[in-house]
Each structure stands twice: as C-alpha cells, then as structure tokens.
Short mmCIF file of C-alpha atoms and ligand atoms in Angstrom, two decimals:
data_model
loop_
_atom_site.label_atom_id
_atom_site.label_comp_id
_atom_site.label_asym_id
_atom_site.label_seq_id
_atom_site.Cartn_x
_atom_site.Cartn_y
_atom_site.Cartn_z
CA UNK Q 1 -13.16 -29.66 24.14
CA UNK Q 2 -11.99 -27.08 22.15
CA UNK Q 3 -12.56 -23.40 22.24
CA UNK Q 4 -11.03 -20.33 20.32
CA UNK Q 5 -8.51 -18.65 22.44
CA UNK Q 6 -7.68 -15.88 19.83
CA UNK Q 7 -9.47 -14.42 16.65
CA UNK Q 8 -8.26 -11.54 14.73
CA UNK Q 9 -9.11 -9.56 11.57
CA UNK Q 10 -7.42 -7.01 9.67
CA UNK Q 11 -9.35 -4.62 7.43
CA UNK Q 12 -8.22 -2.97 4.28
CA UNK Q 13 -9.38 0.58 3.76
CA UNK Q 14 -9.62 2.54 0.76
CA UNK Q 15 -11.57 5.75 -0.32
CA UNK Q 16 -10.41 6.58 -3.82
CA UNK Q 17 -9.79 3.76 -6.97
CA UNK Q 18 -7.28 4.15 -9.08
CA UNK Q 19 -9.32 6.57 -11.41
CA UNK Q 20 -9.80 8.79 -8.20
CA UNK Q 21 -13.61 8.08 -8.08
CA UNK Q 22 -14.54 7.45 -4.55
CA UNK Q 23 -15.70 4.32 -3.76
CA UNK Q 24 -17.84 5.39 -1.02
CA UNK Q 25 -18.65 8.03 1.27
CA UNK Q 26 -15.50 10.00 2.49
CA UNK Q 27 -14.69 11.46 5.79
CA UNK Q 28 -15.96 14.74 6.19
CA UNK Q 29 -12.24 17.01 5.92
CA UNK Q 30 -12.12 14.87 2.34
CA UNK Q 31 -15.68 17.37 1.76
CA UNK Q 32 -13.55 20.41 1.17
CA UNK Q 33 -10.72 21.35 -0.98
CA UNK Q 34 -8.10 22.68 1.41
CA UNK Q 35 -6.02 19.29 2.90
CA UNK Q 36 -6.38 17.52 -0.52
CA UNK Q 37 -5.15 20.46 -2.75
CA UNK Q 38 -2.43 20.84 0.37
CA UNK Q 39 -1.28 17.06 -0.27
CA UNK Q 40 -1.45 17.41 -4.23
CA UNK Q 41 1.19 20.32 -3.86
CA UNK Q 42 3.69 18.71 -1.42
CA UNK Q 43 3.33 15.11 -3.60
CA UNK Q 44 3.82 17.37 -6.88
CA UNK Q 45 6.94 18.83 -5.12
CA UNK Q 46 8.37 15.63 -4.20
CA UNK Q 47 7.78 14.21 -7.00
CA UNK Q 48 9.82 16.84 -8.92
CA UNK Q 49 12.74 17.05 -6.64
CA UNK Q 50 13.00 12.58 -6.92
CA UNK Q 51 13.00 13.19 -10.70
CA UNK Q 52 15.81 16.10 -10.41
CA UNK Q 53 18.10 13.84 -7.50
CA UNK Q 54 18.14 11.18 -10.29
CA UNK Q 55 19.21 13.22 -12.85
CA UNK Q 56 22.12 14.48 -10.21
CA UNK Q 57 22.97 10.76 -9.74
CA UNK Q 58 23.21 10.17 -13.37
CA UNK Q 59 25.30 13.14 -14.39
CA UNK Q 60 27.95 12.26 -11.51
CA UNK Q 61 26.95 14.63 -9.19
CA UNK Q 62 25.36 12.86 -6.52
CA UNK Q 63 25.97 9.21 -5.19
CA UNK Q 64 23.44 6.62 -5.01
CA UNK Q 65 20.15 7.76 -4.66
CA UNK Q 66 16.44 5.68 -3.63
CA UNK Q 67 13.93 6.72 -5.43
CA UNK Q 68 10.66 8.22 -3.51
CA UNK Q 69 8.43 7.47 -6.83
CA UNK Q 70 5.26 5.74 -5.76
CA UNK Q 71 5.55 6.11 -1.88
CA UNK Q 72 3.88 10.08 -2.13
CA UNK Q 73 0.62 9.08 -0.71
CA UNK Q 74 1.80 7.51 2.42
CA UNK Q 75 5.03 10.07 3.68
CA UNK Q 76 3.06 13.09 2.68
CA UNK Q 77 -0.24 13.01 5.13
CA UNK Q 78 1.98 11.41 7.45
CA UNK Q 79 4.56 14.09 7.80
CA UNK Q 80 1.42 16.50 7.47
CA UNK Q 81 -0.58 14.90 10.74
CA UNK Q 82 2.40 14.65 13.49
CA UNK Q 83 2.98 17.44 15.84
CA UNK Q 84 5.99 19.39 15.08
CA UNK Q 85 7.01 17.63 18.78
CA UNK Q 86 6.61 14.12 17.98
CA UNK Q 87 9.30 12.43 16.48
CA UNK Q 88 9.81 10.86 12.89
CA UNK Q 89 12.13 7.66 12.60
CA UNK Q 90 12.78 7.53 8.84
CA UNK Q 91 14.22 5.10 6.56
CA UNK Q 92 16.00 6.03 3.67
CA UNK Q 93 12.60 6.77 1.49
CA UNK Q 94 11.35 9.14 3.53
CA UNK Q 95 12.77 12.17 2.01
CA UNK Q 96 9.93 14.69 1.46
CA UNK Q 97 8.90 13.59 5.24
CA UNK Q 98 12.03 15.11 6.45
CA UNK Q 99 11.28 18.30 4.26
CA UNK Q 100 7.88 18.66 5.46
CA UNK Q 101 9.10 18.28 9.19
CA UNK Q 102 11.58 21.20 7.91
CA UNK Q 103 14.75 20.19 6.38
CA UNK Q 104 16.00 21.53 3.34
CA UNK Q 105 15.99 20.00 0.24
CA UNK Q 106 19.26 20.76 -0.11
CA UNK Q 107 20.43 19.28 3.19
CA UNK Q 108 18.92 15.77 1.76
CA UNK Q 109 20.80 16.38 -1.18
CA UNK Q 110 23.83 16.99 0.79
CA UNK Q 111 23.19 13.67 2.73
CA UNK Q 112 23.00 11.56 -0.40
CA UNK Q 113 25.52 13.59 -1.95
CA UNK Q 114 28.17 11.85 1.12
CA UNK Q 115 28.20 15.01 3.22
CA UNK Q 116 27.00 14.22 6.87
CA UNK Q 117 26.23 17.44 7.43
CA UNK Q 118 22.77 16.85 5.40
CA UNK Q 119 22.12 14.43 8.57
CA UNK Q 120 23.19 16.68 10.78
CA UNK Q 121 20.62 19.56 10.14
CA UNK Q 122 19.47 21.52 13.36
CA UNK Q 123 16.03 21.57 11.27
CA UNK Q 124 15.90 18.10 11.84
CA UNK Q 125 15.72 19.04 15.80
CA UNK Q 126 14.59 15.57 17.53
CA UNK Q 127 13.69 13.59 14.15
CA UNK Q 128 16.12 10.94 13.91
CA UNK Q 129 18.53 10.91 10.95
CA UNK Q 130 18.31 8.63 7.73
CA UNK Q 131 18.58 4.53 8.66
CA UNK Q 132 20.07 2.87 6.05
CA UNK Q 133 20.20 -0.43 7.49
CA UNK Q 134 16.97 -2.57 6.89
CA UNK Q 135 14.94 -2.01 10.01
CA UNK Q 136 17.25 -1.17 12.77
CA UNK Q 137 14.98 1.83 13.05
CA UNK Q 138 12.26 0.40 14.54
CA UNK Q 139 13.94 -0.65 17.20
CA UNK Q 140 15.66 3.09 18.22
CA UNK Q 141 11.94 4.42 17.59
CA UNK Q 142 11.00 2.15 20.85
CA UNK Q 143 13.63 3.89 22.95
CA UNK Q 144 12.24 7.38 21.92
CA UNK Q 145 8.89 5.81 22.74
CA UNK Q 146 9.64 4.59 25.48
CA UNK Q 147 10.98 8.18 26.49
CA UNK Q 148 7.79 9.28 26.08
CA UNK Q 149 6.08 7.43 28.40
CA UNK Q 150 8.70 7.57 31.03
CA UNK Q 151 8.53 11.27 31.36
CA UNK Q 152 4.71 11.28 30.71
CA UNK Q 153 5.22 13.21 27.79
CA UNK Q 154 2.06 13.52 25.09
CA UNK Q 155 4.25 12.48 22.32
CA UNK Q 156 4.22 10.10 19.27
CA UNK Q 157 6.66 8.23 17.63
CA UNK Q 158 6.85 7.73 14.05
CA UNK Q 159 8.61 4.78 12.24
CA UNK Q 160 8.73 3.78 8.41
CA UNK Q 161 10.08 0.95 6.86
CA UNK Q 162 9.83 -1.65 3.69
CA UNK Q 163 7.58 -4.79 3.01
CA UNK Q 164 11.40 -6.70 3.49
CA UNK Q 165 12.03 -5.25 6.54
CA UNK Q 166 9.39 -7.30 8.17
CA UNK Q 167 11.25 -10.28 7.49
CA UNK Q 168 14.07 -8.72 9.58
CA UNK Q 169 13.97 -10.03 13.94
CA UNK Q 170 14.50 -5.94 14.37
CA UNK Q 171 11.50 -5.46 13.20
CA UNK Q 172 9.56 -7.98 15.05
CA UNK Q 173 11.27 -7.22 18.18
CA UNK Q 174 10.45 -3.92 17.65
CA UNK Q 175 6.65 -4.81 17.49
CA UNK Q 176 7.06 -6.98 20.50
CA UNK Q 177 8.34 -4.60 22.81
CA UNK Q 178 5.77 -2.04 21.73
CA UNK Q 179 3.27 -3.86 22.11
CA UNK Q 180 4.23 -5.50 25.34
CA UNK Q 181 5.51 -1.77 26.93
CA UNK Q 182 2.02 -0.24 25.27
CA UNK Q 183 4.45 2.69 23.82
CA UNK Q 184 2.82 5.47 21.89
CA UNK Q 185 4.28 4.51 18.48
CA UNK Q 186 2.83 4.25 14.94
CA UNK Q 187 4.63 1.50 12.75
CA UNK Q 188 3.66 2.31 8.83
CA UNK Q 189 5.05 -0.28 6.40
CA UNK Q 190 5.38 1.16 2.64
CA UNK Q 191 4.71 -2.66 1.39
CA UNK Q 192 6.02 -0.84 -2.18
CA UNK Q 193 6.02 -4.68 -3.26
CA UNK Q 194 9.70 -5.61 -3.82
CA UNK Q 195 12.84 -5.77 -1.58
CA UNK Q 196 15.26 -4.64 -4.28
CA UNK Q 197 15.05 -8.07 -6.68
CA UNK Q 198 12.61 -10.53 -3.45
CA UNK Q 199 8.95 -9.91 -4.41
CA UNK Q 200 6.78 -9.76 -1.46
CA UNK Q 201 5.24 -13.21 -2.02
CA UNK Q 202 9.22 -14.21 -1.07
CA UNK Q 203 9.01 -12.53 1.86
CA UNK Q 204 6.35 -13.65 3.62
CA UNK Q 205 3.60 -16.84 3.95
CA UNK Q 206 0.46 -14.52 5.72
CA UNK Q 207 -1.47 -12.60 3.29
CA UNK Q 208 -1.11 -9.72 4.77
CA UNK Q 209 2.13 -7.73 6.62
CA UNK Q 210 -0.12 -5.86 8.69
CA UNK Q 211 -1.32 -9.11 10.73
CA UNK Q 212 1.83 -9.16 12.00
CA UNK Q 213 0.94 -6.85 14.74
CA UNK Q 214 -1.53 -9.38 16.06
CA UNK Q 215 0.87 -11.53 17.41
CA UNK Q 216 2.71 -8.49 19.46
CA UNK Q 217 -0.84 -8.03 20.82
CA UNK Q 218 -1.04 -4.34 19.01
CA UNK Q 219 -3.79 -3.00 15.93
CA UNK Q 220 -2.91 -3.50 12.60
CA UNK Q 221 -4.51 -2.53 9.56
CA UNK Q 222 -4.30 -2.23 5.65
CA UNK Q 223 -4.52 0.59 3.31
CA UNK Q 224 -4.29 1.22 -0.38
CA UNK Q 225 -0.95 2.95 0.44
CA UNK Q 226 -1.98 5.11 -3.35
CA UNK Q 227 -5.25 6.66 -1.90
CA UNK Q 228 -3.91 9.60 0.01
CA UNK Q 229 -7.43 10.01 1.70
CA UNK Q 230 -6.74 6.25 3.23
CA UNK Q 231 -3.77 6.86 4.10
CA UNK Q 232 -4.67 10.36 6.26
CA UNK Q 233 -7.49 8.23 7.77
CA UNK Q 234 -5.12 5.71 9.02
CA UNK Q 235 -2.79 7.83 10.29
CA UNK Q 236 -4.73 10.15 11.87
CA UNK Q 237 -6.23 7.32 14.00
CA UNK Q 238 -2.80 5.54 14.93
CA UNK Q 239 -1.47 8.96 16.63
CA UNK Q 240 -4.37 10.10 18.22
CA UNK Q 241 -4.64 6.90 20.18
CA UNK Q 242 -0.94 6.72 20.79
CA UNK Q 243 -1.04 9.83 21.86
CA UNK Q 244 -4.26 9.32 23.97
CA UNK Q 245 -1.80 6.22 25.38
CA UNK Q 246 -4.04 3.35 23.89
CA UNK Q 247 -1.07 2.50 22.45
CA UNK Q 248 0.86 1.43 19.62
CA UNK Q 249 -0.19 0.81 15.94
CA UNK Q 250 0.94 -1.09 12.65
CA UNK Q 251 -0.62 0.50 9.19
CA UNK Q 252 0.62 -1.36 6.26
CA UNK Q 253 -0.04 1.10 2.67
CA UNK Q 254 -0.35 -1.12 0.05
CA UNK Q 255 1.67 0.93 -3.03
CA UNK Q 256 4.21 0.08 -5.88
CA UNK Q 257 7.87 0.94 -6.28
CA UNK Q 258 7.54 2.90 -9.36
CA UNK Q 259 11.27 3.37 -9.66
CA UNK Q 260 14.37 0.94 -9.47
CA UNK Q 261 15.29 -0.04 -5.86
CA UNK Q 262 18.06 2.63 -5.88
CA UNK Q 263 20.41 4.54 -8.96
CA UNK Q 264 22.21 1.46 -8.66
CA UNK Q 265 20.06 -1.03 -9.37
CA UNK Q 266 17.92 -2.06 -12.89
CA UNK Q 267 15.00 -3.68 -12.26
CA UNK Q 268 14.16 -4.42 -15.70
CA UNK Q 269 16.60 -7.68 -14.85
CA UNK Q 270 14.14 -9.19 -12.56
CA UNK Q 271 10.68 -7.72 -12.87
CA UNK Q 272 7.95 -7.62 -15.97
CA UNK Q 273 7.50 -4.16 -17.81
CA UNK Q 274 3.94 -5.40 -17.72
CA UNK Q 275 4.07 -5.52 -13.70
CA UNK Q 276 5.50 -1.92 -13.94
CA UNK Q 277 2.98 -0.91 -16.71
CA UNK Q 278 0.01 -1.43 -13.92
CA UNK Q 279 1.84 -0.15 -11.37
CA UNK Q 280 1.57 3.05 -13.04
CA UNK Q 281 -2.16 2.96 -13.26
CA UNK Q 282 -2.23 2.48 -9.44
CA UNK Q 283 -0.43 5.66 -9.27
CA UNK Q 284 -1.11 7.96 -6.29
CA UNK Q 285 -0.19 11.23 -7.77
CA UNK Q 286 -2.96 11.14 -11.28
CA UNK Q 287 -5.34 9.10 -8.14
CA UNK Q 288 -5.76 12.42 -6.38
CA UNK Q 289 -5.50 14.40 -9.46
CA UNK Q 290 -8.35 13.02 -11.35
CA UNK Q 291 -10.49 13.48 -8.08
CA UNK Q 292 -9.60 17.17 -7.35
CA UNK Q 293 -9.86 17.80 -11.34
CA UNK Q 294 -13.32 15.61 -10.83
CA UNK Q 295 -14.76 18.46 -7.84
CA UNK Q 296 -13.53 21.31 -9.88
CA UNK Q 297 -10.56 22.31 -7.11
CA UNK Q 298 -7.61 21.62 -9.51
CA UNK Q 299 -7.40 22.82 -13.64
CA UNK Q 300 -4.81 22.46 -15.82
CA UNK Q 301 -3.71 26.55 -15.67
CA UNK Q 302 -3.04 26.11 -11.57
CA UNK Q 303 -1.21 22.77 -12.61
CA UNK Q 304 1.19 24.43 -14.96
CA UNK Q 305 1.69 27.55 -12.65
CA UNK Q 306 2.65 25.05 -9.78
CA UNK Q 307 4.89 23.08 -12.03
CA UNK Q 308 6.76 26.23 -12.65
CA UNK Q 309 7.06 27.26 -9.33
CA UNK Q 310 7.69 23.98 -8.15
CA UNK Q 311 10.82 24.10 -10.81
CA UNK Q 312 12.06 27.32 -9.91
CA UNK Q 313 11.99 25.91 -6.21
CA UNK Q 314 13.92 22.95 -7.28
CA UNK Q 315 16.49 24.43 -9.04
CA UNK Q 316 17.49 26.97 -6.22
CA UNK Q 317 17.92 23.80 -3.51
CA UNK Q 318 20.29 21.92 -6.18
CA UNK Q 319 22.37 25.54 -7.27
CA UNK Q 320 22.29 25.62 -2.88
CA UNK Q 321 23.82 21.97 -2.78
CA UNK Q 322 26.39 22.47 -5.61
CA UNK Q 323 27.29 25.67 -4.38
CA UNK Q 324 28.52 23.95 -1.00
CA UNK Q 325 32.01 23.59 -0.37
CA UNK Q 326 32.59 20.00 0.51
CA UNK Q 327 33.46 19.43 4.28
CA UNK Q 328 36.93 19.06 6.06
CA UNK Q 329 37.53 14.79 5.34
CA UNK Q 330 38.25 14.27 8.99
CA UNK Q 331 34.30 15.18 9.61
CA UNK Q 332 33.58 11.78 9.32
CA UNK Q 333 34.52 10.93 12.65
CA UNK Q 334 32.51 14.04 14.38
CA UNK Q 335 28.87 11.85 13.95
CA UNK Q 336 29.82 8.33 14.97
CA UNK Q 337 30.59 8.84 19.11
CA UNK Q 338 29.73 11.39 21.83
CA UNK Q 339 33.16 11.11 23.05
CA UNK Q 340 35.79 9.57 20.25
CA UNK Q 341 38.01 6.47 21.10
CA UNK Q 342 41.64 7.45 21.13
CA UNK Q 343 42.30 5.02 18.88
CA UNK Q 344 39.93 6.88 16.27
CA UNK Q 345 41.68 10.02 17.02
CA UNK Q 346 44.52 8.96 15.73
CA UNK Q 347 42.80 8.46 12.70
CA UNK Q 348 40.89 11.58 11.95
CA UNK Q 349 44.62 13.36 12.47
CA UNK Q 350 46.00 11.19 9.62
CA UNK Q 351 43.64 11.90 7.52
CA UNK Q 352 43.20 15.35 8.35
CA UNK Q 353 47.19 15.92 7.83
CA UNK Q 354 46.68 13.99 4.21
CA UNK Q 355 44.24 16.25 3.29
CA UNK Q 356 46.33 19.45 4.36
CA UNK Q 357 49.63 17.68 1.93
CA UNK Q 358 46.84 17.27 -0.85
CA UNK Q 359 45.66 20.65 -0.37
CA UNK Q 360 49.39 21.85 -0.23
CA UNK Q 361 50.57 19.97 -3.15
CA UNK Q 362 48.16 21.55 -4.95
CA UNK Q 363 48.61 24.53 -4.35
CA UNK Q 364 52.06 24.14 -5.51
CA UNK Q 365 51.27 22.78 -8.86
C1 LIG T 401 20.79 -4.93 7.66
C2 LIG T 401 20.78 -4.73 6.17
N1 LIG T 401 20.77 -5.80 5.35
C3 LIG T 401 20.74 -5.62 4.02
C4 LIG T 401 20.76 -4.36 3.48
C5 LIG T 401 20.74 -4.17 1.98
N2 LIG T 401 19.41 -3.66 1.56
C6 LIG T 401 19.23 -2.36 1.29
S1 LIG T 401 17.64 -2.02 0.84
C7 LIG T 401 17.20 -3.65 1.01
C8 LIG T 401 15.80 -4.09 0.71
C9 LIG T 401 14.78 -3.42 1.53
O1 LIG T 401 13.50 -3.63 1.01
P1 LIG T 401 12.22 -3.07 1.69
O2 LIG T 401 12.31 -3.21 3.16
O3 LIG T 401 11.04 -3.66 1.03
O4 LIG T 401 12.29 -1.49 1.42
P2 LIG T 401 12.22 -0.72 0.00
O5 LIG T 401 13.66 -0.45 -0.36
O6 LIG T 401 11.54 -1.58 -0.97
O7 LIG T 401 11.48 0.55 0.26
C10 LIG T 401 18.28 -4.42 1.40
C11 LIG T 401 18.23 -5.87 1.63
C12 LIG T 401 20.78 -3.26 4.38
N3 LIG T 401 20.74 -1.99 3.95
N4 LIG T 401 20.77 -3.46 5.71
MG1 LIG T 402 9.89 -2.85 -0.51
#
C-alpha cells in the first residue's frame, strides 16, 4: 500500500497588477496613505541615487557598480519592517537597505568606490557588511541566528540573495540548518530572473525557488517581488513569527533585473530588448505610482517637488564621497583579521613604505 508521506504547496501572493489596480481586497494599513506614500519616497530616492552611481561608474569615478533598478519593492518594506536591533545580511543589491538601516549614501559610495571604510561604517552597527560572493551570506546569517536563540534574544535575522544563488550548496545548507535549528531567520530571494547571462529556467528544474524551503522542513512562499504591498505582507509575517520563535522563513519576490548585471556587463549580448521591454511594464516604481495617483495621495506637483529634493539630496552624498581623501593603502589589511598574521604584517609595511616614497617623490617633482 501506498500512502502520502509529504504534501506541500506554495502560494503566490499579489495585491497590485502591473497598472497598480488592486486585484483584490488589501490589508487594512494598505487603507491609508501614510506607509505607501512612505515606500514611494524611499523607492524614488533609491532609484535616483542607482541612476547617479552609474553615471559615477561611467565617468571614471567609481568602480564597478550593481545596479538596484527593479529590486525597490522588495529591499524597501523590508528594511522599513525590521527592528533597528535585528540584523540585515545583505548581498551586494541591497544598497538602499543599508541606507534605510542608517548608512550614508556616501559610505556605499565609498564602498563601491574601493574604500573599505564605506563597509566599515559605525552606522552599520550589527548589520553585516556587503557579501560579494554568491551566497556565502546565508550561511553567516545562521550564526547570527543562531546567536539569537542561544542568548534568548527576541531578534531576527535578515538575509537577501539572487535567483542563482539557490543553485549554490551555501545556500541550501543554509536552509537546512535553519530549518533543522528552528532559527529566527527570514530568507528573501530577489528571483530578478537572470544570474548575470543563466536565465532562471537554467538554474533550476522546480517551478518555483521558494519550494525549496520545503525540503529544509521551513515555510516558503511567492510574491510578485514588484507589488510593494505583497512584498510588506510577506515580510511582515516572516519576522513576526521568527521573532515569536516559530521559526524560519523563505519569501521568494518575483521581479526583473531592469539594469545590466553590473557596470561591467551588457546584457543586450544575451537577452531580448523585447524581454527587457516587458520588464519595464512590470515595473514596481509606476506599480505603486499609478495606485497612489489612483486614491488621490500622490499628484504630479508633490512628484516634481520630491524629485528636486531628492536631487539636491543626491548631489550632497556624491560632493561628500568625492570630497574624501582616499585612505592610507596599507588599510587594506585593517578589515581582513582580528589579530594580523605576521606574515601579513610584513606586507602592509611594504606597502605602506611604497606609498610614503610615492608620496615623497612627489613631492619632489
Ligand atoms: C562564489 C561566487 N561565484 C561566482 C561569483 C560571480 N558572480 C557574481 S554575481 C553572480 C550571479 C548572481 O546571480 P543572482 O544570484 O541571481 O543575483 P543577481 O546578481 O541577479 O541579483 C555570479 C555568478 C561570485 N561573486 N561568487
Ligand atoms: Mg538574479
């Protein structure tokens, strides 16, 4: 005989369609302006600083820079809904998260700009820096989980991370351990669609990312990653059982890379302009627009007053990061060890006494 010994089912939730009409009843905070007209601001504002960090890239004076175009709806009412205590795991999207949490723009420009002292930000206080390497930080957001729980703490942790980094064992191991340890920690997947050139259907054979959490025994669930209101829905859920230790979560928002995988890459080599075309009519930003234009809590005279404060704002973060004198070389070695390996010691005095010769030679010439 044969029974079931396991059935699962992953829902998909969305509020707004890509005109911003709902598409059913919303959740009551959705009934008044305030959060919505919040999230419109701080997506408007990120939006504006991705377009100026490009612009830095492009005239030489930044290095390469990923683009956060597309991924507003998800980092905003996540960054918005954790404690200032809990602790945010980034990747290397999740710029206007680490501003909300209270960084300075200009600190992430310093970061992307080569300067570690962008990552090392005492605004960033427990948040863990940027994580460059494809899902490693799923893994370090169990340990600060897991501190959590150990000291009976009532805090969450908060990881991010790509559609391709669910291919990666870190990020499965990750999900295992959470969900085996219980650990109050909220897994959200920006499944933007593409892993620089790999299209998602090359990444994976299960329709959705999400049911990945069923096999590490945790809940997972889908969102249209555009629909802010989804998004804040989801969200709000995943921490208030973590932090009400029924444990971990997976959310996987459903959105589009709008932008090319970094400055360094052109992704009209591998992907349609057609594909991109209705990407853009996905987008998150005009989604929320349209509806707070639609109940008469956004016109076109507050828009243009934000955009010009929102400029002005801008502006003053880049003159901040140009206007920084660029760190003694031998800071590289400050960030990498608690206590540095003689052997590395060695090295940060040659290169500190080359930089003193360069600085002396020229001064002579
Ligand atoms: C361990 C590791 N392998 C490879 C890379 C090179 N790499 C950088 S971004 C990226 C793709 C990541 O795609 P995804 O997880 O979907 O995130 P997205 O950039 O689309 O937001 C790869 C392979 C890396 N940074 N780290
Ligand atoms: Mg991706």
């Amino acid at each position: 005989m044969t029974t079931i010994a396991y059935q699962g089912e992953i829902r998909f939730c969305r509020y707004l369609d890509a005109a911003g009409q709902p598409v059913g009843e919303l959740p009551d905070w959705a009934g008044k302006p305030d959060t919505l007209v919040e999230y419109y601001r701080q997506m408007t504002l990120a939006r504006q600083f991705d377009t100026k960090a490009i612009a830095l890239q492009r005239t030489g004076q930044l290095g390469t820079y990923p683009s956060l175009l597309g991924g507003e709806a998800i980092d905003i009412p996540t960054a918005s809904l954790m404690d200032d205590e809990d602790v945010l795991v980034p990747y290397y999207r999740n710029h206007a998260m680490q501003v909300m949490r209270g960084c300075d723009w200009r600190d992430v420009l310093l970061y992307w700009g080569g300067d570690e002292r962008g990552s090392a930000s005492p605004a960033l206080r427990q948040d863990l820096p940027n994580c460059v390497p494809i899902a490693t930080q799923c893994l370090h957001a169990c340990g600060v989980a897991a501190a959590f729980r150990i000291r009976g703490e009532k805090r969450v942790a908060v990881t991010l991370c790509g559609d391709g980094a669910t291919s990666k064992g870190d990020f499965l191991e990750a999900l295992n351990v959470a969900g085996t340890w219980q650990l109050p920690l909220v897994f959200i997947v920006n499944n933007n669609q593409w892993a620089i050139s790999v299209p998602r259907a090359m990444q994976c054979g299960a329709p959705t990312l999400a049911q990945k959490a069923i096999g590490a025994g945790i809940r997972g669930e889908q969102v249209d990653g555009n629909d802010v209101i989804a998004v804040h829905e989801a969200v709000a859920l995943a921490l208030e059982r973590a932090r009400g230790g029924k444990g971990p979560s997976l959310i996987e928002a459903v959105s589009y890379r709008l932008s090319d995988h970094t400055t360094a890459d052109d992704a009209t080599r591998y992907r349609s302009s057609d594909e991109l075309r209705a990407g853009w009519e996905h987008e998150p930003v005009k989604r929320l627009r349209n509806f707070l234009h639609g109940r008469g809590w956004w016109n076109e005279e507050q828009e243009q007053a934000w955009q010009a404060d929102i400029s002005r704002r801008v502006q003053q973060a880049v003159d901040a990061y140009l206007a920084t004198a660029p760190d003694d070389p031998g800071a590289m070695f400050d960030h990498l060890y608690a206590e540095l390996p003689a052997s590395l010691e060695a090295q940060r005095e040659q290169v500190r006494a080359r930089a003193a010769a360069r600085a002396a030679r020229r001064e002579q010439d």
